[in-house]
């Protein structure tokens, strides 16, 4: 009775439609939750209107429904959470954990994306400046359920990172941590492209006094030629009439068993069977998986 409930989530960004790689991540997250009778939430990470593709939000919801991936409760949109992010940025500034940065892209060239700390003690005004979070000179790590031990030295490998952009948009790192905490997420299952965001998120959780969720990073599906599957506007949406074959292909990518005659099953039936046979230990322990290997 008192065991903490499992709360998982899928958190797509509407900068494109769902493609096969996002299906693999959504499916893993869904099955990991359903296998233990957990809840599965949906959060639209629509933080960046300029990069949003018109119609992508509706198409994502439609794809999930067509594929039988029904979520619990109300859809949450990050675009409706700006007050919470603003309050958090203020709090971090007050606590002197964050500061305003006015460096231009040009000034930051040649530092390999690791902020050299120019504005740390400058005391710039907030307007027309990015807000950066100070990182400690220490290592943050965790044990991923698939990828194993992973850590980064925040000072040396990441540097002070942006939590609010100069144009006023809130950063993914900030919003994801606040919202996972706010929604009570116990288990984050997502693509391995976010493995190297996790130490930053652990640090933010620590600052906010949040409980660390468990993490499972599934392999990122790449093209046979090694290129990333387009997350861009060019990638076609998941074909609506191909739910069963695409789900079977995604299950295969996740190393899961397939039911006899699965090709004839409806998406919902297939998902029920797959949740009963879900075994996360069979997921390939690799950060990327070329699609050609799956055939
Ligand atoms: N919105 C992020 C993405 O689509 C995923 C966030 C997460 O799962 O933590 O890449
Ligand atoms: Zn700066």
Short mmCIF file of C-alpha atoms and ligand atoms in Angstrom, two decimals:
data_model
loop_
_atom_site.label_atom_id
_atom_site.label_comp_id
_atom_site.label_asym_id
_atom_site.label_seq_id
_atom_site.Cartn_x
_atom_site.Cartn_y
_atom_site.Cartn_z
CA UNK A 1 0.00 0.00 0.00
CA UNK A 2 2.72 2.41 0.90
CA UNK A 3 5.05 1.56 -1.96
CA UNK A 4 5.46 4.73 -3.98
CA UNK A 5 3.41 4.54 -7.15
CA UNK A 6 5.14 4.46 -10.49
CA UNK A 7 4.64 7.65 -12.47
CA UNK A 8 6.19 7.78 -15.92
CA UNK A 9 5.83 10.29 -18.72
CA UNK A 10 6.42 11.00 -22.37
CA UNK A 11 7.54 14.55 -23.10
CA UNK A 12 7.69 15.28 -26.84
CA UNK A 13 8.87 18.57 -28.30
CA UNK A 14 6.60 19.76 -31.13
CA UNK A 15 9.52 20.82 -33.31
CA UNK A 16 8.55 17.92 -35.55
CA UNK A 17 6.27 14.91 -35.81
CA UNK A 18 6.85 11.64 -34.00
CA UNK A 19 9.15 9.39 -36.00
CA UNK A 20 10.32 5.85 -35.46
CA UNK A 21 12.93 6.91 -32.88
CA UNK A 22 10.39 8.83 -30.83
CA UNK A 23 8.04 5.84 -31.05
CA UNK A 24 10.75 3.62 -29.55
CA UNK A 25 11.17 6.05 -26.63
CA UNK A 26 7.42 6.51 -26.14
CA UNK A 27 6.81 2.77 -26.26
CA UNK A 28 9.55 1.99 -23.74
CA UNK A 29 8.24 4.61 -21.36
CA UNK A 30 4.65 3.40 -21.80
CA UNK A 31 5.45 -0.29 -21.32
CA UNK A 32 7.73 0.31 -18.35
CA UNK A 33 4.83 2.11 -16.63
CA UNK A 34 2.06 -0.28 -17.64
CA UNK A 35 4.10 -3.37 -16.73
CA UNK A 36 3.86 -2.36 -13.06
CA UNK A 37 0.38 -0.83 -13.21
CA UNK A 38 1.85 2.67 -13.14
CA UNK A 39 0.56 5.94 -14.49
CA UNK A 40 1.80 7.34 -17.78
CA UNK A 41 1.60 11.08 -18.30
CA UNK A 42 1.97 13.20 -21.40
CA UNK A 43 3.69 16.59 -21.34
CA UNK A 44 4.05 18.77 -24.41
CA UNK A 45 7.42 20.52 -24.24
CA UNK A 46 6.41 23.53 -26.28
CA UNK A 47 8.94 25.97 -24.87
CA UNK A 48 10.22 27.26 -28.16
CA UNK A 49 7.45 28.71 -30.37
CA UNK A 50 9.84 29.78 -33.16
CA UNK A 51 10.96 26.16 -33.60
CA UNK A 52 7.48 24.71 -33.34
CA UNK A 53 6.07 23.18 -36.52
CA UNK A 54 2.45 24.22 -37.05
CA UNK A 55 0.20 21.22 -36.57
CA UNK A 56 2.88 19.12 -34.88
CA UNK A 57 1.17 19.08 -31.48
CA UNK A 58 -2.08 17.78 -32.91
CA UNK A 59 -0.22 15.26 -35.08
CA UNK A 60 1.72 13.94 -32.07
CA UNK A 61 -1.47 13.42 -30.06
CA UNK A 62 -3.13 11.76 -33.03
CA UNK A 63 -0.18 9.40 -33.58
CA UNK A 64 -0.16 8.35 -29.92
CA UNK A 65 -3.88 7.64 -30.08
CA UNK A 66 -3.64 5.74 -33.36
CA UNK A 67 -0.86 3.62 -31.90
CA UNK A 68 -2.86 2.80 -28.76
CA UNK A 69 -0.52 4.76 -26.48
CA UNK A 70 -3.23 6.25 -24.26
CA UNK A 71 -2.02 8.54 -21.51
CA UNK A 72 -3.47 9.20 -18.07
CA UNK A 73 -4.91 12.48 -16.95
CA UNK A 74 -4.78 15.83 -18.67
CA UNK A 75 -2.11 16.75 -21.15
CA UNK A 76 0.25 19.33 -19.61
CA UNK A 77 1.72 22.03 -21.84
CA UNK A 78 4.91 23.77 -20.81
CA UNK A 79 3.69 26.90 -22.59
CA UNK A 80 1.15 27.18 -19.76
CA UNK A 81 3.78 26.92 -17.03
CA UNK A 82 5.72 30.14 -17.61
CA UNK A 83 4.79 31.62 -14.23
CA UNK A 84 6.31 28.64 -12.45
CA UNK A 85 9.53 28.87 -14.50
CA UNK A 86 9.76 32.63 -13.93
CA UNK A 87 9.38 32.16 -10.17
CA UNK A 88 12.09 29.51 -10.19
CA UNK A 89 14.52 31.67 -12.16
CA UNK A 90 13.92 34.50 -9.69
CA UNK A 91 14.53 32.20 -6.78
CA UNK A 92 17.81 30.95 -8.27
CA UNK A 93 18.94 34.54 -8.92
CA UNK A 94 18.05 35.52 -5.35
CA UNK A 95 20.00 32.60 -3.97
CA UNK A 96 22.94 33.71 -6.16
CA UNK A 97 22.95 30.31 -7.79
CA UNK A 98 22.25 31.95 -11.15
CA UNK A 99 23.41 35.15 -12.82
CA UNK A 100 22.83 37.27 -15.90
CA UNK A 101 25.18 36.74 -18.85
CA UNK A 102 25.57 39.18 -21.71
CA UNK A 103 28.26 37.35 -23.67
CA UNK A 104 27.76 37.22 -27.40
CA UNK A 105 28.06 34.01 -29.37
CA UNK A 106 31.25 35.46 -30.84
CA UNK A 107 32.84 35.91 -27.40
CA UNK A 108 32.12 32.29 -26.57
CA UNK A 109 33.68 30.87 -29.71
CA UNK A 110 36.57 28.54 -29.05
CA UNK A 111 35.42 27.27 -25.66
CA UNK A 112 33.79 24.05 -27.00
CA UNK A 113 30.44 25.01 -25.52
CA UNK A 114 31.78 25.14 -21.96
CA UNK A 115 31.03 28.59 -20.61
CA UNK A 116 34.25 30.23 -19.39
CA UNK A 117 32.51 32.13 -16.58
CA UNK A 118 33.11 35.69 -17.86
CA UNK A 119 29.90 37.10 -16.34
CA UNK A 120 29.92 35.11 -13.09
CA UNK A 121 30.77 38.06 -10.86
CA UNK A 122 29.76 40.88 -13.21
CA UNK A 123 26.39 41.64 -11.63
CA UNK A 124 24.72 42.42 -14.96
CA UNK A 125 21.07 43.47 -15.07
CA UNK A 126 18.63 40.75 -16.09
CA UNK A 127 17.06 42.38 -19.08
CA UNK A 128 18.40 41.52 -22.47
CA UNK A 129 20.68 38.95 -20.82
CA UNK A 130 20.69 35.18 -20.65
CA UNK A 131 20.43 33.65 -17.19
CA UNK A 132 23.00 30.98 -16.37
CA UNK A 133 23.10 28.53 -13.50
CA UNK A 134 26.44 28.24 -11.70
CA UNK A 135 27.66 24.68 -11.62
CA UNK A 136 29.79 23.23 -8.83
CA UNK A 137 33.28 21.88 -9.42
CA UNK A 138 32.14 18.34 -8.83
CA UNK A 139 30.95 15.20 -10.51
CA UNK A 140 27.28 14.25 -10.77
CA UNK A 141 26.41 10.69 -11.65
CA UNK A 142 23.78 8.01 -11.48
CA UNK A 143 23.19 4.40 -12.47
CA UNK A 144 21.01 4.18 -15.54
CA UNK A 145 18.85 1.06 -15.74
CA UNK A 146 20.12 0.29 -19.23
CA UNK A 147 23.27 2.32 -19.81
CA UNK A 148 24.78 1.68 -16.36
CA UNK A 149 26.98 4.16 -14.50
CA UNK A 150 27.14 7.62 -16.06
CA UNK A 151 28.64 10.80 -14.69
CA UNK A 152 29.99 14.18 -15.70
CA UNK A 153 32.17 16.72 -13.96
CA UNK A 154 29.87 19.73 -14.19
CA UNK A 155 32.58 22.36 -13.96
CA UNK A 156 34.95 20.78 -16.46
CA UNK A 157 32.59 19.03 -18.88
CA UNK A 158 29.46 21.18 -18.85
CA UNK A 159 30.04 24.66 -17.43
CA UNK A 160 27.48 27.20 -16.21
CA UNK A 161 24.43 26.57 -18.38
CA UNK A 162 21.57 28.69 -19.64
CA UNK A 163 18.24 28.37 -17.85
CA UNK A 164 16.58 31.35 -19.53
CA UNK A 165 17.66 32.53 -22.92
CA UNK A 166 18.34 36.11 -23.82
CA UNK A 167 15.09 36.16 -25.82
CA UNK A 168 13.20 35.23 -22.64
CA UNK A 169 12.53 31.59 -23.52
CA UNK A 170 13.06 29.08 -20.74
CA UNK A 171 15.53 26.28 -21.22
CA UNK A 172 14.60 22.62 -21.45
CA UNK A 173 16.87 21.71 -18.50
CA UNK A 174 15.04 24.01 -16.14
CA UNK A 175 11.51 23.17 -17.25
CA UNK A 176 12.00 19.41 -17.38
CA UNK A 177 13.29 19.21 -13.81
CA UNK A 178 10.64 21.47 -12.37
CA UNK A 179 7.83 19.67 -14.20
CA UNK A 180 9.01 16.13 -13.47
CA UNK A 181 9.11 17.11 -9.80
CA UNK A 182 5.75 18.90 -9.92
CA UNK A 183 4.08 15.92 -11.65
CA UNK A 184 5.64 13.44 -9.21
CA UNK A 185 7.47 11.53 -11.93
CA UNK A 186 9.29 8.54 -10.42
CA UNK A 187 10.72 7.09 -13.64
CA UNK A 188 12.20 8.88 -16.61
CA UNK A 189 12.42 6.68 -19.71
CA UNK A 190 13.72 8.53 -22.77
CA UNK A 191 16.26 8.52 -25.58
CA UNK A 192 19.98 8.20 -24.89
CA UNK A 193 20.59 11.56 -26.58
CA UNK A 194 19.56 12.99 -23.20
CA UNK A 195 22.03 10.97 -21.16
CA UNK A 196 24.44 13.91 -21.09
CA UNK A 197 21.70 16.26 -19.90
CA UNK A 198 21.02 14.12 -16.86
CA UNK A 199 23.90 15.28 -14.60
CA UNK A 200 22.71 18.90 -15.03
CA UNK A 201 19.22 17.77 -14.13
CA UNK A 202 20.51 15.94 -11.04
CA UNK A 203 22.17 19.14 -9.90
CA UNK A 204 18.96 21.14 -10.39
CA UNK A 205 16.98 18.49 -8.49
CA UNK A 206 19.43 18.79 -5.63
CA UNK A 207 19.06 22.59 -5.54
CA UNK A 208 15.28 22.31 -5.53
CA UNK A 209 15.17 19.54 -2.93
CA UNK A 210 13.49 17.14 -5.35
CA UNK A 211 13.70 13.36 -5.16
CA UNK A 212 15.82 11.89 -7.92
CA UNK A 213 13.76 9.75 -10.31
CA UNK A 214 15.04 6.46 -11.71
CA UNK A 215 16.42 6.77 -15.24
CA UNK A 216 16.32 4.47 -18.25
CA UNK A 217 17.84 5.75 -21.48
CA UNK A 218 16.89 3.72 -24.55
CA UNK A 219 19.17 3.59 -27.60
CA UNK A 220 18.75 6.45 -30.00
CA UNK A 221 17.64 5.06 -33.36
CA UNK A 222 19.89 6.25 -36.15
CA UNK A 223 19.87 5.72 -39.87
CA UNK A 224 21.95 2.90 -41.37
CA UNK A 225 24.44 5.53 -42.55
CA UNK A 226 24.89 6.73 -38.96
CA UNK A 227 22.86 9.90 -39.29
CA UNK A 228 20.29 10.89 -36.72
CA UNK A 229 16.68 10.25 -37.65
CA UNK A 230 15.27 13.61 -38.55
CA UNK A 231 13.59 15.27 -35.65
CA UNK A 232 13.18 18.11 -38.05
CA UNK A 233 10.16 19.21 -40.03
CA UNK A 234 11.31 16.92 -42.80
CA UNK A 235 10.54 13.68 -40.98
CA UNK A 236 7.17 12.29 -41.92
CA UNK A 237 4.69 11.53 -39.16
CA UNK A 238 4.28 7.91 -38.13
CA UNK A 239 1.96 6.36 -40.72
CA UNK A 240 -1.52 6.17 -39.17
CA UNK A 241 -2.38 2.86 -40.83
CA UNK A 242 0.85 1.11 -39.83
CA UNK A 243 0.45 0.98 -36.05
CA UNK A 244 0.89 -2.78 -35.67
CA UNK A 245 3.95 -3.23 -37.92
CA UNK A 246 5.63 -0.12 -36.51
CA UNK A 247 4.99 -1.22 -32.93
CA UNK A 248 6.41 -4.66 -33.74
CA UNK A 249 9.48 -3.02 -35.22
CA UNK A 250 9.85 -0.83 -32.14
CA UNK A 251 9.50 -3.85 -29.83
CA UNK A 252 12.22 -5.60 -31.82
CA UNK A 253 14.47 -2.55 -31.44
CA UNK A 254 13.91 -2.75 -27.69
CA UNK A 255 14.93 -6.43 -27.64
CA UNK A 256 11.48 -7.51 -26.49
CA UNK A 257 9.74 -10.80 -27.28
CA UNK A 258 7.02 -10.73 -29.93
CA UNK A 259 3.71 -12.59 -29.73
CA UNK A 260 2.85 -15.32 -32.25
CA UNK A 261 0.66 -13.82 -34.94
CA UNK A 262 1.41 -10.32 -33.72
CA UNK A 263 0.94 -8.97 -37.24
CA UNK A 264 -2.79 -9.66 -36.92
CA UNK A 265 -3.18 -7.98 -33.52
CA UNK A 266 -4.69 -4.56 -32.98
CA UNK A 267 -2.37 -1.96 -31.45
CA UNK A 268 -4.12 -2.12 -28.06
CA UNK A 269 -3.91 -5.93 -27.94
CA UNK A 270 -0.26 -5.87 -28.89
CA UNK A 271 0.49 -3.29 -26.20
CA UNK A 272 -1.31 -5.29 -23.54
CA UNK A 273 0.69 -8.40 -24.46
CA UNK A 274 3.93 -6.41 -24.60
CA UNK A 275 3.36 -4.85 -21.17
CA UNK A 276 2.81 -8.30 -19.68
CA UNK A 277 6.08 -9.52 -21.22
CA UNK A 278 8.10 -6.31 -20.73
CA UNK A 279 11.67 -7.00 -19.69
CA UNK A 280 13.81 -3.85 -19.51
CA UNK A 281 16.96 -5.96 -19.06
CA UNK A 282 16.61 -7.05 -22.70
CA UNK A 283 17.02 -3.50 -24.05
CA UNK A 284 20.31 -3.26 -25.99
CA UNK A 285 22.98 -1.57 -23.85
CA UNK A 286 24.06 0.83 -26.51
CA UNK A 287 23.54 4.55 -26.98
CA UNK A 288 22.71 4.33 -30.66
CA UNK A 289 21.14 1.65 -32.79
CA UNK A 290 21.22 1.75 -36.58
CA UNK A 291 17.89 0.94 -38.11
CA UNK A 292 19.39 -1.54 -40.55
CA UNK A 293 20.43 -3.80 -37.67
CA UNK A 294 16.78 -4.33 -36.84
CA UNK A 295 15.76 -6.16 -39.93
N1 LIG B 1 11.31 17.10 -24.89
C1 LIG B 1 12.49 16.30 -24.98
C2 LIG B 1 12.67 15.79 -26.38
O1 LIG B 1 11.69 15.66 -27.11
C3 LIG B 1 12.48 15.09 -24.07
C4 LIG B 1 12.51 15.46 -22.66
C5 LIG B 1 12.70 14.32 -21.72
O2 LIG B 1 12.19 13.21 -21.96
O3 LIG B 1 13.33 14.55 -20.69
O4 LIG B 1 13.78 15.50 -26.75
ZN1 LIG B 2 28.63 36.01 -20.06
#
